[in-house]
Short mmCIF file of N, CA and C in Angstrom, two decimals:
data_model
loop_
_atom_site.label_atom_id
_atom_site.label_comp_id
_atom_site.label_asym_id
_atom_site.label_seq_id
_atom_site.Cartn_x
_atom_site.Cartn_y
_atom_site.Cartn_z
N MET C 175 114.78 105.34 102.28
CA MET C 175 115.48 104.36 101.47
C MET C 175 116.95 104.77 101.38
N LYS C 176 117.81 103.81 101.56
CA LYS C 176 119.24 104.06 101.52
C LYS C 176 119.72 104.10 100.07
N ASN C 177 120.60 105.06 99.77
CA ASN C 177 121.16 105.16 98.42
C ASN C 177 122.08 103.98 98.13
N LYS C 178 122.03 103.50 96.91
CA LYS C 178 122.93 102.43 96.47
C LYS C 178 123.85 103.01 95.41
N TYR C 179 125.12 102.81 95.59
CA TYR C 179 126.11 103.30 94.64
C TYR C 179 126.71 102.11 93.91
N PHE C 180 126.93 102.30 92.60
CA PHE C 180 127.47 101.25 91.76
C PHE C 180 128.82 101.66 91.22
N SER C 181 129.68 100.67 91.03
CA SER C 181 130.94 100.94 90.34
C SER C 181 130.61 101.12 88.86
N VAL C 182 131.56 101.65 88.12
CA VAL C 182 131.36 101.82 86.67
C VAL C 182 131.07 100.47 86.03
N GLU C 183 131.78 99.45 86.45
CA GLU C 183 131.58 98.11 85.89
C GLU C 183 130.18 97.59 86.19
N GLU C 184 129.73 97.77 87.44
CA GLU C 184 128.38 97.33 87.81
C GLU C 184 127.32 98.08 87.00
N ALA C 185 127.48 99.39 86.92
CA ALA C 185 126.52 100.21 86.17
C ALA C 185 126.49 99.78 84.70
N ASN C 186 127.64 99.59 84.12
CA ASN C 186 127.71 99.18 82.72
C ASN C 186 127.09 97.81 82.49
N SER C 187 127.15 96.95 83.49
CA SER C 187 126.58 95.61 83.34
C SER C 187 125.05 95.65 83.25
N PHE C 188 124.43 96.72 83.74
CA PHE C 188 122.97 96.85 83.69
C PHE C 188 122.47 97.37 82.34
N ILE C 189 123.33 97.96 81.56
CA ILE C 189 122.91 98.61 80.31
C ILE C 189 122.17 97.66 79.36
N PRO C 190 122.67 96.46 79.09
CA PRO C 190 121.93 95.57 78.17
C PRO C 190 120.49 95.30 78.63
N LYS C 191 120.31 95.08 79.92
CA LYS C 191 118.96 94.83 80.45
C LYS C 191 118.10 96.08 80.34
N LEU C 192 118.67 97.24 80.63
CA LEU C 192 117.91 98.49 80.53
C LEU C 192 117.49 98.78 79.10
N LEU C 193 118.33 98.41 78.14
CA LEU C 193 118.00 98.63 76.73
C LEU C 193 116.80 97.79 76.30
N ILE C 194 116.52 96.73 77.03
CA ILE C 194 115.34 95.90 76.78
C ILE C 194 114.16 96.39 77.62
N ASP C 195 114.41 96.63 78.90
CA ASP C 195 113.33 96.97 79.83
C ASP C 195 112.71 98.34 79.60
N ILE C 196 113.51 99.35 79.33
CA ILE C 196 112.97 100.71 79.20
C ILE C 196 112.02 100.83 78.02
N PRO C 197 112.37 100.36 76.81
CA PRO C 197 111.39 100.43 75.71
C PRO C 197 110.11 99.63 76.01
N ARG C 198 110.25 98.52 76.72
CA ARG C 198 109.07 97.72 77.08
C ARG C 198 108.17 98.51 78.02
N ILE C 199 108.75 99.16 79.01
CA ILE C 199 107.97 99.98 79.94
C ILE C 199 107.30 101.13 79.20
N GLN C 200 108.04 101.76 78.29
CA GLN C 200 107.47 102.87 77.51
C GLN C 200 106.29 102.39 76.67
N SER C 201 106.42 101.22 76.07
CA SER C 201 105.34 100.66 75.26
C SER C 201 104.12 100.34 76.12
N LEU C 202 104.36 99.76 77.28
CA LEU C 202 103.25 99.44 78.18
C LEU C 202 102.54 100.70 78.64
N MET C 203 103.30 101.74 78.94
CA MET C 203 102.71 103.01 79.37
C MET C 203 101.87 103.61 78.25
N LYS C 204 102.39 103.58 77.03
CA LYS C 204 101.64 104.12 75.89
C LYS C 204 100.33 103.36 75.71
N SER C 205 100.40 102.04 75.80
CA SER C 205 99.21 101.21 75.67
C SER C 205 98.21 101.52 76.79
N LEU C 206 98.70 101.66 77.99
CA LEU C 206 97.85 101.95 79.14
C LEU C 206 97.13 103.28 78.97
N VAL C 207 97.86 104.29 78.53
CA VAL C 207 97.28 105.63 78.35
C VAL C 207 96.25 105.62 77.21
N CYS C 208 96.52 104.84 76.15
CA CYS C 208 95.58 104.77 75.03
C CYS C 208 94.28 104.06 75.43
N GLU C 209 94.40 102.97 76.17
CA GLU C 209 93.22 102.20 76.56
C GLU C 209 92.46 102.84 77.71
N TYR C 210 93.18 103.54 78.57
CA TYR C 210 92.58 104.16 79.75
C TYR C 210 93.09 105.59 79.87
N PRO C 211 92.50 106.53 79.13
CA PRO C 211 92.98 107.92 79.14
C PRO C 211 93.02 108.54 80.53
N ASP C 212 92.17 108.05 81.43
CA ASP C 212 92.14 108.61 82.78
C ASP C 212 93.42 108.28 83.55
N VAL C 213 94.15 107.27 83.09
CA VAL C 213 95.40 106.89 83.77
C VAL C 213 96.40 108.03 83.72
N ARG C 214 96.46 108.74 82.60
CA ARG C 214 97.39 109.87 82.49
C ARG C 214 97.07 110.92 83.56
N LYS C 215 95.79 111.22 83.72
CA LYS C 215 95.39 112.20 84.73
C LYS C 215 95.77 111.72 86.12
N ALA C 216 95.54 110.45 86.39
CA ALA C 216 95.88 109.90 87.71
C ALA C 216 97.38 109.94 87.94
N ARG C 217 98.15 109.65 86.89
CA ARG C 217 99.61 109.68 87.02
C ARG C 217 100.08 111.10 87.33
N GLU C 218 99.47 112.08 86.66
CA GLU C 218 99.84 113.47 86.91
C GLU C 218 99.50 113.89 88.33
N LYS C 219 98.46 113.28 88.91
CA LYS C 219 98.04 113.62 90.26
C LYS C 219 98.67 112.69 91.31
N ALA C 220 99.52 111.77 90.89
CA ALA C 220 100.06 110.76 91.80
C ALA C 220 100.74 111.35 93.02
N GLN C 221 101.44 112.45 92.84
CA GLN C 221 102.11 113.05 93.99
C GLN C 221 101.11 113.56 95.02
N PHE C 222 99.85 113.72 94.59
CA PHE C 222 98.80 114.15 95.50
C PHE C 222 97.87 112.99 95.83
N ASN C 223 98.35 111.77 95.74
CA ASN C 223 97.65 110.53 96.03
C ASN C 223 96.77 110.07 94.88
N GLY C 224 97.04 110.52 93.68
CA GLY C 224 96.40 110.00 92.47
C GLY C 224 94.90 110.16 92.42
N GLY C 225 94.27 109.15 91.90
CA GLY C 225 92.82 109.18 91.74
C GLY C 225 92.45 108.98 90.29
N SER C 226 91.53 108.08 90.05
CA SER C 226 91.10 107.77 88.69
C SER C 226 89.64 107.35 88.74
N LEU C 227 88.85 107.86 87.81
CA LEU C 227 87.45 107.45 87.74
C LEU C 227 87.33 105.96 87.44
N GLN C 228 88.31 105.41 86.73
CA GLN C 228 88.27 103.99 86.37
C GLN C 228 88.85 103.12 87.47
N GLY C 229 89.32 103.72 88.52
CA GLY C 229 89.86 102.95 89.63
C GLY C 229 90.99 102.05 89.18
N ALA C 230 90.97 100.83 89.66
CA ALA C 230 92.03 99.87 89.34
C ALA C 230 91.63 98.91 88.23
N ASP C 231 90.60 99.25 87.44
CA ASP C 231 90.14 98.37 86.37
C ASP C 231 91.24 98.01 85.39
N TYR C 232 92.17 98.93 85.16
CA TYR C 232 93.23 98.68 84.18
C TYR C 232 94.21 97.61 84.64
N ILE C 233 94.18 97.25 85.91
CA ILE C 233 95.10 96.24 86.43
C ILE C 233 94.61 94.84 86.07
N ASN C 234 93.34 94.64 86.04
CA ASN C 234 92.78 93.30 85.81
C ASN C 234 92.75 92.94 84.38
#
């Protein structure tokens, strides 16, 4: 993947969206881990190709 570089103005223009998106992602992750504790283990193993006893059930 090729690196993308942003000007200060471009980077600053993303901040309002990031202030909305990052807390939402954090909330979704917390919910996912609470409902499917095995997801945390799979995430920790992701660099080794993951793996979860619950499979992809949390997606549906």
